[in-house]
Amino acid sequence: MRSVPICGGRTLGLAWLKELLVVCCVLLLPSQILANIGKVIGVEQGAKVTRAGKSQPLRTGMDVASGDSISTDGSGLVQLIFVDDTKIAIGPNARMTLDVTMLRGNKKAKNFAVQALGGSFRFISGKSKKRAYSIQTPTATMAVRGTTFDLWVAPGSQSAMMMLQGRVSICALGGSCQETGSRCNLLATTQNGGIGRPVDQESYDQAVKEGFPFVHSQEQLLLPLQTNVTGCGTDTLPPVPQRAEDRTPSPDRAPQSGVQSSAAGPSQSSSPPENNTDSIGSGNGGSVGGSTGSGNGNGGGVSAGNGSGNGNGGNIGGSSGSSDAGGGSIGGGSGSGEPGSGGTIGGEGSGGFGGSAGSGATDGNGGNSGG
């Protein structure tokens, strides 16, 4: 067997040398594979990455590794996609650190921890298991349940999260937690260490304007990081329970950046107004299409409309009733006229109404009509 000379006059067998090289490759290769956990798919300067204490500008196509710290200035924007298909957008004036450990096969994460230290972000979870994800800010932690949400780490050590798809649980450092699956719902940490919601429409609008640029506009985002934000802008506020004391700002407190939030509770929504079928009048005109019509002065309410006037009868629900002083159209307008006889309405099932016949004398009842 041929040998290779080495220092000191000794020789090293080629076979043993090959084995040594293979061992070195096996030891080094996994660390390189595991280090590259994602890729930069979009950059607007200024943005930089700090790795092992050294900083450099980010460029599209660069790999990102566990332990990287990414930061942007006032005009910076970074868009990332990871090997497990997780996607993150980093907005202006933001800073984020990655701590990701990939499983064997490099397709899913065993641990996917993100430290959002300031600024605005969009987070879209990928193929890794839900329990692998952990999003941390200086004032809150978030557990992902298969989720798309925007995050704002605001000045003054406050964190706010807007739910866009799926479910997410947010917990303050004080131990208070809230979980939401309601789209456009905005939760934020409070000054007393709890979790709350904007106290009013103005606070919601201000939060969107200051801290949620990707809700305000998605023009700068690539298609993989865009999502449905309809109704989440400044024109719509999800129902928020409010207390009177939360609406009144303290006279000693100066205006501040962030979300003016109150303690969160169950969402409430106002019920739509019911159709008003009541009638008003001095006489009773009987039942017309399920609504009560009144005689001698008013035609009653027909299909949510109140008919009023001094006259009686007129057109009710498209059927005709006679009176000596016809009152015009009811159920679309008010009838007028001088008080007169209620007349005969129906007349043994005839006249277009059906039902019982009833003759109405002056200032009297018009009987039942319409059934």
Short mmCIF file of C-alpha atoms in Angstrom, two decimals, residues 309-315 321-329 334-342:
data_model
loop_
_atom_site.label_atom_id
_atom_site.label_comp_id
_atom_site.label_asym_id
_atom_site.label_seq_id
_atom_site.Cartn_x
_atom_site.Cartn_y
_atom_site.Cartn_z
CA GLY A 309 -102.91 61.18 9.64
CA ASN A 310 -106.40 62.43 10.31
CA GLY A 311 -108.02 60.26 7.65
CA ASN A 312 -108.79 56.56 7.70
CA GLY A 313 -108.48 53.70 5.21
CA GLY A 314 -106.52 54.30 2.05
CA ASN A 315 -104.14 51.75 0.58
CA GLY A 321 -110.10 49.87 2.02
CA SER A 322 -112.74 52.50 1.70
CA SER A 323 -113.54 55.45 3.90
CA ASP A 324 -115.62 58.55 3.63
CA ALA A 325 -112.54 60.69 4.01
CA GLY A 326 -109.80 58.62 2.30
CA GLY A 327 -106.46 58.81 3.99
CA GLY A 328 -104.08 58.01 1.11
CA SER A 329 -101.20 55.53 1.25
CA SER A 334 -98.90 58.95 5.94
CA GLY A 335 -102.52 59.50 5.00
CA SER A 336 -104.32 62.71 5.61
CA GLY A 337 -107.92 63.84 5.71
CA GLU A 338 -110.65 64.92 8.01
CA PRO A 339 -112.10 62.45 10.50
CA GLY A 340 -114.88 60.48 8.81
CA SER A 341 -116.65 57.20 8.73
CA GLY A 342 -114.66 54.00 8.95
#
